[in-house]
Amino acid sequence: AVGLSENIPEDIKKLVTLSDEALSISQDHITLTQRALIESVFLKNCEQAITYAEKATASSPNAIGLQLLGISFVSCGEFSKGIKNLENALLKTPNDTDFIITKNLLTSYLMNREFKLASQLADRIVIDGFPSLYILKAYAKAKEGKTRNAKKILADYNSLPNILNKEQFIAKLGAIN
């Protein structure tokens, strides 16, 4: 895993090499999606990422693929395409029990300043046991002008066991600004 890498540039080169080999064998939604993610997240090459992501989107990806394509598009500032893929991923996975798709979609709405959609999505989910969703939901409510509601959500968050300390909380909240 790159996160555990002792030599990130070398490991990214290996990822690209493996991706090239996979693409030479098959250009299906899996290999195209993987390459789009590599280009957007690791190489920061949005032009190539979008090219691969558009090809992958056209090849009917599954929910995981749609989510990864959504992340690729959003990472490159293509919010409408990213959000559409994330919404479709959530439609294919209505029981998003680990909230990974939901969290990515909620974050994308916020990044695209679609606060009402973010707030509506946040209202549909039960966030107990998912502390990061409290922060996203409170932020959406605050941006929508529902300050009292946002403060209640943060109070609920602060009553959770093992909450972040104040500095960590402010850093996480600042990251979504």
Coordinates of C-alpha atoms in Angstrom, one line a residue, residues 2-151:
V2 CA 1.2 3.5 -0.9
G3 CA 0.3 4.7 2.6
L4 CA 2.8 2.4 4.1
S5 CA 5.4 2.9 1.4
E6 CA 9.0 3.7 2.3
N7 CA 9.5 4.9 -1.3
I8 CA 6.3 6.5 -2.6
P9 CA 7.6 7.6 -6.0
E10 CA 8.9 4.2 -6.7
D11 CA 5.7 2.5 -5.6
I12 CA 3.7 4.9 -7.7
K13 CA 5.8 3.9 -10.7
K14 CA 5.1 0.3 -10.0
L15 CA 1.3 1.0 -9.8
V16 CA 1.5 2.7 -13.2
T17 CA 3.4 -0.2 -14.7
L18 CA 0.9 -2.7 -13.3
S19 CA -1.9 -0.5 -14.6
D20 CA -0.3 -0.3 -18.0
E21 CA -0.1 -4.1 -18.1
A22 CA -3.7 -4.5 -17.0
L23 CA -4.9 -2.0 -19.7
S24 CA -2.9 -3.9 -22.4
I25 CA -4.9 -7.0 -21.5
S26 CA -8.3 -5.5 -21.1
Q27 CA -9.8 -2.0 -21.1
D28 CA -12.9 -2.8 -19.1
H29 CA -14.5 -0.6 -16.4
I30 CA -12.2 -2.1 -13.7
T31 CA -8.9 -1.3 -15.4
L32 CA -10.1 2.1 -16.7
T33 CA -11.4 3.0 -13.2
Q34 CA -8.2 2.0 -11.5
R35 CA -6.1 4.1 -14.0
A36 CA -8.4 7.1 -13.6
L37 CA -7.9 6.9 -9.8
I38 CA -4.1 6.5 -10.2
E39 CA -4.0 9.5 -12.5
S40 CA -6.2 11.8 -10.3
V41 CA -5.0 10.8 -6.8
F42 CA -1.4 9.8 -7.2
L43 CA -0.2 11.5 -10.4
K44 CA -2.4 14.6 -10.2
N45 CA -2.8 14.3 -14.0
C46 CA -6.4 15.4 -14.4
E47 CA -6.4 15.5 -18.2
Q48 CA -5.5 11.8 -18.3
A49 CA -7.7 11.0 -15.3
I50 CA -10.8 12.5 -16.9
T51 CA -10.1 10.6 -20.2
Y52 CA -9.9 7.3 -18.4
A53 CA -12.9 8.1 -16.1
E54 CA -15.1 9.0 -19.1
K55 CA -14.2 5.8 -20.8
A56 CA -14.9 3.8 -17.6
T57 CA -18.2 5.6 -17.0
A58 CA -19.3 4.6 -20.5
S59 CA -18.6 0.9 -19.8
S60 CA -21.3 0.5 -17.1
P61 CA -19.3 0.2 -13.9
N62 CA -20.6 -1.3 -10.7
A63 CA -21.2 0.7 -7.5
I64 CA -17.6 0.5 -6.4
G65 CA -16.4 1.6 -9.8
L66 CA -18.9 4.5 -9.8
Q67 CA -17.7 5.6 -6.4
L68 CA -14.1 5.5 -7.5
L69 CA -14.9 7.4 -10.7
G70 CA -16.8 9.9 -8.6
I71 CA -13.7 10.5 -6.5
S72 CA -11.5 10.8 -9.6
F73 CA -13.8 13.4 -11.2
V74 CA -14.2 15.4 -8.0
S75 CA -10.5 15.3 -7.4
C76 CA -10.0 17.0 -10.7
G77 CA -12.7 19.6 -10.2
E78 CA -15.3 17.9 -12.4
F79 CA -18.0 18.1 -9.7
S80 CA -21.1 17.5 -11.8
K81 CA -19.7 14.3 -13.3
G82 CA -18.3 13.2 -10.0
I83 CA -21.5 13.8 -8.1
K84 CA -23.5 12.0 -10.8
N85 CA -21.3 8.9 -10.4
L86 CA -21.5 9.1 -6.6
E87 CA -25.3 9.4 -6.7
N88 CA -25.5 6.5 -9.1
A89 CA -23.2 4.4 -6.8
L90 CA -25.5 5.2 -3.9
L91 CA -28.6 4.2 -6.0
K92 CA -26.9 0.8 -6.7
T93 CA -26.0 0.5 -3.0
P94 CA -29.1 1.8 -1.1
N95 CA -27.9 0.1 2.1
D96 CA -24.5 1.9 2.3
T97 CA -24.0 0.6 5.9
D98 CA -20.4 1.8 6.2
F99 CA -21.4 5.2 4.7
I100 CA -18.3 5.4 2.4
I101 CA -20.3 6.3 -0.7
T102 CA -22.6 8.6 1.4
K103 CA -19.6 10.3 3.0
N104 CA -17.9 10.9 -0.4
L105 CA -21.2 12.2 -1.9
L106 CA -21.8 14.5 1.1
T107 CA -18.3 15.8 0.9
S108 CA -18.6 16.4 -2.8
Y109 CA -21.9 18.3 -2.4
L110 CA -20.1 20.5 0.2
M111 CA -17.1 21.1 -2.0
N112 CA -19.4 22.1 -4.8
R113 CA -21.3 24.5 -2.4
E114 CA -24.5 22.5 -2.9
F115 CA -25.4 22.9 0.8
K116 CA -29.2 22.2 0.5
L117 CA -28.5 18.8 -1.3
A118 CA -25.8 18.1 1.4
S119 CA -28.3 18.9 4.1
Q120 CA -31.0 16.8 2.6
L121 CA -28.7 13.8 2.2
A122 CA -27.5 14.2 5.8
D123 CA -31.1 14.2 7.0
R124 CA -31.7 10.8 5.4
I125 CA -28.8 9.1 7.3
V126 CA -28.4 7.8 10.8
I127 CA -25.0 9.0 11.9
D128 CA -24.6 7.2 15.2
G129 CA -21.2 5.5 15.3
F130 CA -19.8 7.6 12.4
P131 CA -18.3 10.7 14.0
S132 CA -17.1 12.2 10.7
L133 CA -20.7 12.3 9.5
Y134 CA -21.6 14.5 12.5
I135 CA -19.1 17.1 11.3
L136 CA -20.2 17.0 7.7
K137 CA -23.8 17.2 8.7
A138 CA -23.2 20.1 11.1
Y139 CA -21.2 21.9 8.4
A140 CA -24.0 21.4 5.8
K141 CA -26.6 22.7 8.2
A142 CA -24.5 25.7 9.2
K143 CA -23.9 26.6 5.5
E144 CA -27.6 26.3 4.8
G145 CA -28.3 28.9 7.6
K146 CA -29.6 26.4 10.2
T147 CA -27.1 27.4 12.9
R148 CA -29.2 26.1 15.8
N149 CA -29.5 22.7 14.2
A150 CA -25.8 22.7 13.5
K151 CA -25.0 23.5 17.1

